[in-house]
Structures are given as C-alpha cells and as structure tokens.
Amino acid sequence: MGRGGEQGIPSISGYDHLSEVPSAGFQNDPEVWDLVVVGAGIAGSALAFSQGQAGRKVLLIERDLKQPDRIIGELLQPGGYLMLKRLGLAHCVDGIDAQKVYGYCIFKNGERAELLYPKEGFDADVSGRSFTHGRFVQRLRHAAASAPGVTVRQGTVKRLVNEQGKEWQDGQAVTGVLYKTSDDQEHVATANLTVVCDGMHSTLRKKLGTPDLRTPSHFVGLKLKGCSLPYSNFGHVVLANPSPLLFYPISSTEVRCLVDVPGDKLPSVASGALAAYLRETTAPQVPEQLRAAFLAAIDAGRLRSMLNKQMTLTPLHRPGALLLGDAFNMRHPLTGGGMTVALSDTKLLCDMLQPLPDFTDSIATANQTAEFYTKRKPLSATINTLANALYKVFCYNGVAAHEEMRQACFQYLKLGGIYSSGPISLLSGLAPKPSLLVMHFFMVALYGVGRLLRPRPTFKGVWMGVMLLYVASCIIFPIIFKEGIRAVFMPFLVRKPQAKAALSKLQHSVLPEPTQETKEM
C-alpha cells in the first residue's frame, strides 16, 4: 500500500533509468476494491493516485513495471501540464531533466513562423514540458504507489469478470478483472468500478466500445546528440515532402527527431532501405543546424519506429466499467495532444466521482459517470480534430489545390496576432473550443482564396479557390462527423444514458426463461 504525498518518489541521479515500481503482495488485499485500474500508463497512474488521495481502495495492474521505452509521449502541452498540476502531480516532471517548451517554430522552404503559447491568465509555470517518456511514466507510477490506499501490482489482465467471478458476457455488469501474475497464477480482483486504460494495444477495448481504427503513417524516431535547436525551448515542425518532421528537446543534451513516413508499411530496416530513405529523402530537408547530428544518428543505427493510429470509438455503456486514455481514443501524434486528452479525461472523471462516498451503489456510480463520454468532448474533439486535420494539411500529395491550402496555412500562421495566437491556443490545450477551431480552419481556407485572387481575379485563380475550399471541406468535415457533431457542438442535446433502466434490462436479460409451471402461478 502507498504512504501518501511525495514520499518514496525517487528523482533521477545523472538522469538514468528510474527504479522499477515494486509489485505489491496479496496480504492486505480487500475482498472488494473500490476501483481496479487496468494499465499504469499516463492516465492509469494519474487516476490511481487521485483516487488513492481521495480515500479509495485502488488496485493498479500493469503488465510490466519496468521503465517503458517509447519514442512518443515526450511532449506535454501546456494544457496537459495544467491538468497534471490540478491532479496534484506537477512534481512528476521534476528530477527527470524535463525541458520547458514555450511554443513552436514551423519551417517551410527556408521561411519560418514562430508561435508562442498563450500566457495571459495562467501561472508562470504553465508551459509545455518535454522529457524522456519512460522517466515521466515511472515518476507517475511511483507517485501512485506512494498514495494511501493504492496497491500497484504487476500482472496481465486477461478478461473482465461478472458477479460470479466468471468471464464477463454481454448483458452483464462488470465487477472486476481476472489477471495473471509473473508466477503464472490467475487471480480475480473484484471491484465496484473497473477503469480500462491499457493503452493503444488494448485487449479489452472491444468489450466496452466499437472502435474505428486507422493507421495513416509511421513515426521513425532518432535521438540527436551534440546539437542545439535553432530555437531553444521550442518544438520545431518542418513541412517537408512528403510529410512533416518534428524536433524537440527531451533532455538538456538530447533532441528527439520524429520523421513521419506515410502509409502502413515502412521501408525495410534490415535491407538498409529505411536508412537510405532517411539519407536521400529526409536529410536534405532537415534544418542545416541539425543535419550533421541527424546523419550521425542514422549512422549510429538505432532507428526506432512505431505505427501512428487514429481512433474514434462508440462507447457501449457497460455498468461497472469505463474506458480511458489511448484505449478509448487516439489521434495523430503530430501535435502532441495525447497526454493532454488523457490527463484532462482523468481530471474530469475524478471530479465526477468526487461527490460519491463510495462506489458500492452501482446505479448511483453509473448515473454519476453516465455523461463522462459526452462531457469530455469539447477538449478531446478540439485536440483530435486539430491533430488529424493538421496532419492532412501538412502532408504533400502533389495536388495543386492541396498545396495551396498547405501554403495558406503556413502564411496564415506567419501573420502573427490572432492568426497565430488562436491556433496555438487550440494546440496547447488551453482553449478547447471546437467552434474556434472550425473558424480558424476556414479562415485559413479563405485567406488562401484571397491569395489566389490577388492582384486581380482570373478564371484560373477563381477555379483554384473553389478547389481549395473543396479540399478544406474534405479534410475537416469527415473528421468532425466521426467525432460526432451533436456531442461536439451541442452536448446538451445528447441523451444521458439511464443507468437504472440499463441495469434493470441487464438483470432481466440474465434471468432464466419462465417455465409453463411458473407462468401459471
């Protein structure tokens, strides 16, 4: 069990790996947990910490408690840091050589646009943070383990269970999980509430929702050493062909480079095709100040890659269970919005659970959380739509109208003032307003049309302007439709699930069919 506060949370000496969080024994396990959290990533660890601090008995189950090693989840936007702070976890970015990030610089054909995060109305420490992903996750896990009432255990969750401890079936309430520990023993953890946040490769996602998953590209990650960014403490985006390049600091001595490679297949690493692609296609487009370090990283040979995923999900309101984090929702990682959404969702869920003395009343708990999937929409839909739309705009596809939209977006951001402050406030997660996003998106398109009609309209310019508006519509509207127009712009019209009725249906659905004898009674 945890001890509370910040006790027992190590910092990194020399910025090496943090120690593994110990897996707790079984001697203090309650018969029924208030909450079982599946997955000790960003959302799961933050949720366990917060609920432990609130006096709940929490079991946090993670497949592998060693420090994770990933190439994304390394840039926390200011909105995400604000949520981290509100959850009482701001100290988790301390002691890991995290770097403050104050905005973005975008490069295209030798020009640049500088975008600063908004500061007005926020504390001085509210800015972006970039770091090594694994160090941050371990800090969160240690924080969760130190919270009162939280038990952290290494194990692999195999399935959800029902009231009898058997495998959960559709039409039943979820009352916990069955998991297997490293000694190959199976255990059932019974809980009043189960929150599934087991990441992008979730094995339980389809039990609690209907996902729509797409894989538009890969990221190839390189770690650059012995170089400095053109603009220190800024994220850098290069509008390269065929797709963007990202650079940002992950420590005081290292810069992360992410190369987006479109499509669901990468050039072969074994044959050297990927290294050749990076040298011949990507390297000439890397800012000159970083090119030597980029080529040296290729020569060093450790090319990491991961498949980028975009996923919307239609949740199935299962009494006793909720989805959270990447298990529930993913967007293209171009804008670094995933951790902001995860932490915002976690804070929202904690706020919704706070009025409940406990979770033993399944109807009260279900009613209290029934609107979670809708209330999260303004922020999540803003960040999701922005990420997926910007990725499509920033990719080069050879279509003239699309290139006009791409150039218009870059020139619009270069204008400064409200033309840059509005979009960067959306990207930062500090102004989660879907209407503001749509307004700026079409302002970019109209700005592009205006460029085409200067100094005087021509038939070609008018036609290209019409095609530009068509391209813009084809980008933004399908994304918004997938997020759900009513949930995003008119959440007050979304019908709240009736937990009591749902549970009643479940109870009736598991009752045996009446016999002729009982019908006559």
mmCIF file of N, CA and C in Angstrom, residues 309-395:
data_model
loop_
_atom_site.group_PDB
_atom_site.id
_atom_site.type_symbol
_atom_site.label_atom_id
_atom_site.label_comp_id
_atom_site.label_asym_id
_atom_site.label_seq_id
_atom_site.Cartn_x
_atom_site.Cartn_y
_atom_site.Cartn_z
ATOM 1 N N LYS A 309 -1.612 5.821 -34.996
ATOM 2 C CA LYS A 309 -3.007 5.378 -35.049
ATOM 3 C C LYS A 309 -3.947 6.550 -34.802
ATOM 4 N N GLN A 310 -5.067 6.518 -35.515
ATOM 5 C CA GLN A 310 -6.178 7.428 -35.262
ATOM 6 C C GLN A 310 -7.383 6.569 -34.940
ATOM 7 N N MET A 311 -8.053 6.866 -33.838
ATOM 8 C CA MET A 311 -9.186 6.016 -33.463
ATOM 9 C C MET A 311 -10.271 6.812 -32.762
ATOM 10 N N THR A 312 -11.457 6.743 -33.317
ATOM 11 C CA THR A 312 -12.647 7.161 -32.590
ATOM 12 C C THR A 312 -13.349 5.885 -32.133
ATOM 13 N N LEU A 313 -14.163 6.005 -31.102
ATOM 14 C CA LEU A 313 -14.813 4.821 -30.549
ATOM 15 C C LEU A 313 -16.214 5.178 -30.093
ATOM 16 N N THR A 314 -17.159 4.342 -30.453
ATOM 17 C CA THR A 314 -18.529 4.484 -29.949
ATOM 18 C C THR A 314 -18.636 3.674 -28.668
ATOM 19 N N PRO A 315 -18.715 4.345 -27.502
ATOM 20 C CA PRO A 315 -18.705 3.600 -26.236
ATOM 21 C C PRO A 315 -20.004 2.832 -26.029
ATOM 22 N N LEU A 316 -19.871 1.665 -25.460
ATOM 23 C CA LEU A 316 -21.013 0.871 -25.022
ATOM 24 C C LEU A 316 -21.083 1.024 -23.505
ATOM 25 N N HIS A 317 -22.168 1.545 -23.013
ATOM 26 C CA HIS A 317 -22.267 1.895 -21.594
ATOM 27 C C HIS A 317 -22.477 0.625 -20.765
ATOM 28 N N ARG A 318 -21.355 0.057 -20.345
ATOM 29 C CA ARG A 318 -21.383 -1.164 -19.536
ATOM 30 C C ARG A 318 -21.371 -0.781 -18.054
ATOM 31 N N PRO A 319 -22.395 -1.135 -17.292
ATOM 32 C CA PRO A 319 -22.375 -0.836 -15.858
ATOM 33 C C PRO A 319 -21.149 -1.448 -15.197
ATOM 34 N N GLY A 320 -20.434 -0.627 -14.432
ATOM 35 C CA GLY A 320 -19.272 -1.108 -13.705
ATOM 36 C C GLY A 320 -17.952 -0.914 -14.401
ATOM 37 N N ALA A 321 -17.937 -0.343 -15.628
ATOM 38 C CA ALA A 321 -16.677 -0.214 -16.360
ATOM 39 C C ALA A 321 -16.662 1.041 -17.218
ATOM 40 N N LEU A 322 -15.454 1.606 -17.376
ATOM 41 C CA LEU A 322 -15.240 2.771 -18.233
ATOM 42 C C LEU A 322 -13.920 2.604 -18.974
ATOM 43 N N LEU A 323 -13.802 3.281 -20.110
ATOM 44 C CA LEU A 323 -12.555 3.341 -20.867
ATOM 45 C C LEU A 323 -11.891 4.695 -20.675
ATOM 46 N N LEU A 324 -10.547 4.710 -20.753
ATOM 47 C CA LEU A 324 -9.795 5.938 -20.539
ATOM 48 C C LEU A 324 -8.481 5.858 -21.315
ATOM 49 N N GLY A 325 -7.952 7.004 -21.723
ATOM 50 C CA GLY A 325 -6.650 7.056 -22.369
ATOM 51 C C GLY A 325 -6.665 6.534 -23.802
ATOM 52 N N ASP A 326 -5.505 6.037 -24.262
ATOM 53 C CA ASP A 326 -5.389 5.557 -25.640
ATOM 54 C C ASP A 326 -6.236 4.322 -25.900
ATOM 55 N N ALA A 327 -6.642 3.628 -24.858
ATOM 56 C CA ALA A 327 -7.559 2.502 -25.049
ATOM 57 C C ALA A 327 -8.892 2.983 -25.599
ATOM 58 N N PHE A 328 -9.210 4.252 -25.319
ATOM 59 C CA PHE A 328 -10.500 4.819 -25.700
ATOM 60 C C PHE A 328 -10.437 5.679 -26.956
ATOM 61 N N ASN A 329 -9.351 6.434 -27.119
ATOM 62 C CA ASN A 329 -9.355 7.456 -28.155
ATOM 63 C C ASN A 329 -7.922 7.806 -28.544
ATOM 64 N N MET A 330 -7.640 7.875 -29.851
ATOM 65 C CA MET A 330 -6.309 8.260 -30.322
ATOM 66 C C MET A 330 -6.435 9.209 -31.494
ATOM 67 N N ARG A 331 -5.428 10.065 -31.615
ATOM 68 C CA ARG A 331 -5.352 10.998 -32.727
ATOM 69 C C ARG A 331 -3.920 10.956 -33.254
ATOM 70 N N HIS A 332 -3.688 11.523 -34.452
ATOM 71 C CA HIS A 332 -2.315 11.518 -34.957
ATOM 72 C C HIS A 332 -1.421 12.270 -33.968
ATOM 73 N N PRO A 333 -0.235 11.724 -33.646
ATOM 74 C CA PRO A 333 0.609 12.353 -32.623
ATOM 75 C C PRO A 333 1.374 13.583 -33.091
ATOM 76 N N LEU A 334 1.074 14.098 -34.271
ATOM 77 C CA LEU A 334 1.776 15.268 -34.804
ATOM 78 C C LEU A 334 1.785 16.437 -33.821
ATOM 79 N N THR A 335 0.657 16.708 -33.180
ATOM 80 C CA THR A 335 0.536 17.886 -32.305
ATOM 81 C C THR A 335 0.825 17.580 -30.835
ATOM 82 N N GLY A 336 1.163 16.341 -30.524
ATOM 83 C CA GLY A 336 1.482 16.007 -29.139
ATOM 84 C C GLY A 336 0.322 16.205 -28.187
ATOM 85 N N GLY A 337 -0.896 15.882 -28.624
ATOM 86 C CA GLY A 337 -2.077 16.138 -27.795
ATOM 87 C C GLY A 337 -2.551 14.969 -26.963
ATOM 88 N N GLY A 338 -1.960 13.786 -27.147
ATOM 89 C CA GLY A 338 -2.487 12.595 -26.487
ATOM 90 C C GLY A 338 -2.469 12.666 -24.971
ATOM 91 N N MET A 339 -1.349 13.115 -24.395
ATOM 92 C CA MET A 339 -1.265 13.169 -22.932
ATOM 93 C C MET A 339 -2.193 14.238 -22.358
ATOM 94 N N THR A 340 -2.405 15.320 -23.122
ATOM 95 C CA THR A 340 -3.333 16.358 -22.666
ATOM 96 C C THR A 340 -4.750 15.809 -22.572
ATOM 97 N N VAL A 341 -5.174 15.068 -23.598
ATOM 98 C CA VAL A 341 -6.510 14.457 -23.572
ATOM 99 C C VAL A 341 -6.613 13.457 -22.428
ATOM 100 N N ALA A 342 -5.589 12.613 -22.266
ATOM 101 C CA ALA A 342 -5.626 11.590 -21.219
ATOM 102 C C ALA A 342 -5.723 12.212 -19.833
ATOM 103 N N LEU A 343 -4.927 13.235 -19.574
ATOM 104 C CA LEU A 343 -4.937 13.866 -18.248
ATOM 105 C C LEU A 343 -6.204 14.684 -18.018
ATOM 106 N N SER A 344 -6.721 15.309 -19.079
ATOM 107 C CA SER A 344 -7.976 16.045 -18.959
ATOM 108 C C SER A 344 -9.132 15.089 -18.667
ATOM 109 N N ASP A 345 -9.165 13.970 -19.376
ATOM 110 C CA ASP A 345 -10.205 12.964 -19.130
ATOM 111 C C ASP A 345 -10.111 12.431 -17.701
ATOM 112 N N THR A 346 -8.885 12.210 -17.237
ATOM 113 C CA THR A 346 -8.687 11.704 -15.878
ATOM 114 C C THR A 346 -9.198 12.697 -14.845
ATOM 115 N N LYS A 347 -8.868 13.970 -15.044
ATOM 116 C CA LYS A 347 -9.340 15.002 -14.100
ATOM 117 C C LYS A 347 -10.862 15.097 -14.119
ATOM 118 N N LEU A 348 -11.452 15.029 -15.308
ATOM 119 C CA LEU A 348 -12.908 15.079 -15.421
ATOM 120 C C LEU A 348 -13.549 13.904 -14.694
ATOM 121 N N LEU A 349 -13.029 12.704 -14.908
ATOM 122 C CA LEU A 349 -13.593 11.527 -14.257
ATOM 123 C C LEU A 349 -13.458 11.628 -12.740
ATOM 124 N N CYS A 350 -12.305 12.101 -12.268
ATOM 125 C CA CYS A 350 -12.115 12.257 -10.817
ATOM 126 C C CYS A 350 -13.117 13.254 -10.235
ATOM 127 N N ASP A 351 -13.361 14.343 -10.955
ATOM 128 C CA ASP A 351 -14.332 15.335 -10.497
ATOM 129 C C ASP A 351 -15.738 14.747 -10.442
ATOM 130 N N MET A 352 -16.061 13.891 -11.398
ATOM 131 C CA MET A 352 -17.397 13.289 -11.429
ATOM 132 C C MET A 352 -17.573 12.261 -10.317
ATOM 133 N N LEU A 353 -16.483 11.595 -9.939
ATOM 134 C CA LEU A 353 -16.559 10.580 -8.881
ATOM 135 C C LEU A 353 -16.490 11.189 -7.486
ATOM 136 N N GLN A 354 -15.970 12.402 -7.389
ATOM 137 C CA GLN A 354 -15.693 13.011 -6.091
ATOM 138 C C GLN A 354 -16.912 13.083 -5.144
ATOM 139 N N PRO A 355 -18.132 13.411 -5.645
ATOM 140 C CA PRO A 355 -19.263 13.514 -4.708
ATOM 141 C C PRO A 355 -19.691 12.186 -4.098
ATOM 142 N N LEU A 356 -19.282 11.056 -4.672
ATOM 143 C CA LEU A 356 -19.735 9.752 -4.181
ATOM 144 C C LEU A 356 -18.925 9.333 -2.959
ATOM 145 N N PRO A 357 -19.588 8.938 -1.852
ATOM 146 C CA PRO A 357 -18.844 8.462 -0.679
ATOM 147 C C PRO A 357 -18.102 7.168 -0.973
ATOM 148 N N ASP A 358 -18.695 6.320 -1.814
ATOM 149 C CA ASP A 358 -18.047 5.087 -2.281
ATOM 150 C C ASP A 358 -18.740 4.664 -3.571
ATOM 151 N N PHE A 359 -18.315 3.534 -4.127
ATOM 152 C CA PHE A 359 -18.866 3.083 -5.408
ATOM 153 C C PHE A 359 -19.724 1.832 -5.262
ATOM 154 N N THR A 360 -20.164 1.537 -4.031
ATOM 155 C CA THR A 360 -20.898 0.296 -3.807
ATOM 156 C C THR A 360 -22.281 0.310 -4.453
ATOM 157 N N ASP A 361 -22.888 1.486 -4.571
ATOM 158 C CA ASP A 361 -24.187 1.609 -5.240
ATOM 159 C C ASP A 361 -23.935 1.723 -6.736
ATOM 160 N N SER A 362 -24.115 0.625 -7.450
ATOM 161 C CA SER A 362 -23.766 0.591 -8.881
ATOM 162 C C SER A 362 -24.609 1.560 -9.700
ATOM 163 N N ILE A 363 -25.882 1.750 -9.291
ATOM 164 C CA ILE A 363 -26.749 2.664 -10.034
ATOM 165 C C ILE A 363 -26.288 4.112 -9.830
ATOM 166 N N ALA A 364 -25.974 4.482 -8.573
ATOM 167 C CA ALA A 364 -25.504 5.840 -8.292
ATOM 168 C C ALA A 364 -24.190 6.116 -9.011
ATOM 169 N N THR A 365 -23.289 5.141 -9.011
ATOM 170 C CA THR A 365 -21.997 5.310 -9.686
ATOM 171 C C THR A 365 -22.184 5.454 -11.190
ATOM 172 N N ALA A 366 -23.027 4.587 -11.764
ATOM 173 C CA ALA A 366 -23.266 4.647 -13.205
ATOM 174 C C ALA A 366 -23.927 5.967 -13.596
ATOM 175 N N ASN A 367 -24.884 6.425 -12.764
ATOM 176 C CA ASN A 367 -25.533 7.717 -13.053
ATOM 177 C C ASN A 367 -24.549 8.877 -12.974
ATOM 178 N N GLN A 368 -23.644 8.805 -11.996
ATOM 179 C CA GLN A 368 -22.690 9.884 -11.790
ATOM 180 C C GLN A 368 -21.705 9.987 -12.957
ATOM 181 N N THR A 369 -21.387 8.856 -13.571
ATOM 182 C CA THR A 369 -20.403 8.840 -14.664
ATOM 183 C C THR A 369 -21.039 8.716 -16.041
ATOM 184 N N ALA A 370 -22.379 8.725 -16.100
ATOM 185 C CA ALA A 370 -23.069 8.472 -17.372
ATOM 186 C C ALA A 370 -22.715 9.482 -18.444
ATOM 187 N N GLU A 371 -22.443 10.717 -18.036
ATOM 188 C CA GLU A 371 -22.170 11.766 -19.011
ATOM 189 C C GLU A 371 -20.674 11.969 -19.281
ATOM 190 N N PHE A 372 -19.837 11.082 -18.747
ATOM 191 C CA PHE A 372 -18.400 11.245 -18.925
ATOM 192 C C PHE A 372 -18.010 11.315 -20.400
ATOM 193 N N TYR A 373 -18.533 10.385 -21.195
ATOM 194 C CA TYR A 373 -18.138 10.315 -22.606
ATOM 195 C C TYR A 373 -18.572 11.550 -23.396
ATOM 196 N N THR A 374 -19.616 12.236 -22.914
ATOM 197 C CA THR A 374 -20.074 13.449 -23.591
ATOM 198 C C THR A 374 -19.351 14.688 -23.078
ATOM 199 N N LYS A 375 -19.174 14.777 -21.758
ATOM 200 C CA LYS A 375 -18.553 15.972 -21.171
ATOM 201 C C LYS A 375 -17.096 16.149 -21.594
ATOM 202 N N ARG A 376 -16.444 15.076 -21.967
ATOM 203 C CA ARG A 376 -15.047 15.162 -22.382
ATOM 204 C C ARG A 376 -14.895 15.719 -23.800
ATOM 205 N N LYS A 377 -15.982 15.783 -24.542
ATOM 206 C CA LYS A 377 -15.910 16.063 -25.979
ATOM 207 C C LYS A 377 -15.319 17.426 -26.350
ATOM 208 N N PRO A 378 -15.690 18.539 -25.693
ATOM 209 C CA PRO A 378 -15.142 19.822 -26.155
ATOM 210 C C PRO A 378 -13.624 19.839 -26.240
ATOM 211 N N LEU A 379 -12.950 19.357 -25.214
ATOM 212 C CA LEU A 379 -11.486 19.356 -25.272
ATOM 213 C C LEU A 379 -10.958 18.264 -26.189
ATOM 214 N N SER A 380 -11.438 17.035 -26.002
ATOM 215 C CA SER A 380 -10.886 15.923 -26.788
ATOM 216 C C SER A 380 -11.149 16.105 -28.274
ATOM 217 N N ALA A 381 -12.354 16.566 -28.633
ATOM 218 C CA ALA A 381 -12.674 16.729 -30.050
ATOM 219 C C ALA A 381 -11.855 17.860 -30.672
ATOM 220 N N THR A 382 -11.600 18.930 -29.898
ATOM 221 C CA THR A 382 -10.773 20.027 -30.404
ATOM 222 C C THR A 382 -9.371 19.529 -30.724
ATOM 223 N N ILE A 383 -8.765 18.817 -29.785
ATOM 224 C CA ILE A 383 -7.393 18.340 -29.976
ATOM 225 C C ILE A 383 -7.337 17.250 -31.037
ATOM 226 N N ASN A 384 -8.300 16.346 -31.038
ATOM 227 C CA ASN A 384 -8.323 15.279 -32.044
ATOM 228 C C ASN A 384 -8.475 15.843 -33.449
ATOM 229 N N THR A 385 -9.440 16.746 -33.609
ATOM 230 C CA THR A 385 -9.713 17.320 -34.932
ATOM 231 C C THR A 385 -8.527 18.135 -35.422
ATOM 232 N N LEU A 386 -7.941 18.929 -34.528
ATOM 233 C CA LEU A 386 -6.794 19.732 -34.913
ATOM 234 C C LEU A 386 -5.634 18.842 -35.356
ATOM 235 N N ALA A 387 -5.342 17.799 -34.590
ATOM 236 C CA ALA A 387 -4.223 16.910 -34.922
ATOM 237 C C ALA A 387 -4.440 16.222 -36.263
ATOM 238 N N ASN A 388 -5.611 15.644 -36.459
ATOM 239 C CA ASN A 388 -5.865 14.888 -37.682
ATOM 240 C C ASN A 388 -5.980 15.793 -38.904
ATOM 241 N N ALA A 389 -6.572 16.989 -38.709
ATOM 242 C CA ALA A 389 -6.702 17.924 -39.824
ATOM 243 C C ALA A 389 -5.348 18.515 -40.204
ATOM 244 N N LEU A 390 -4.553 18.923 -39.200
ATOM 245 C CA LEU A 390 -3.235 19.489 -39.490
ATOM 246 C C LEU A 390 -2.342 18.472 -40.188
ATOM 247 N N TYR A 391 -2.440 17.219 -39.770
ATOM 248 C CA TYR A 391 -1.620 16.203 -40.431
ATOM 249 C C TYR A 391 -1.953 16.121 -41.915
ATOM 250 N N LYS A 392 -3.238 16.133 -42.229
ATOM 251 C CA LYS A 392 -3.636 16.070 -43.642
ATOM 252 C C LYS A 392 -3.205 17.310 -44.409
ATOM 253 N N VAL A 393 -3.318 18.478 -43.769
ATOM 254 C CA VAL A 393 -2.911 19.717 -44.436
ATOM 255 C C VAL A 393 -1.402 19.743 -44.653
ATOM 256 N N PHE A 394 -0.639 19.304 -43.673
ATOM 257 C CA PHE A 394 0.822 19.415 -43.719
ATOM 258 C C PHE A 394 1.488 18.392 -44.633
ATOM 259 N N CYS A 395 0.774 17.342 -45.008
ATOM 260 C CA CYS A 395 1.354 16.338 -45.907
ATOM 261 C C CYS A 395 1.286 16.821 -47.359
#
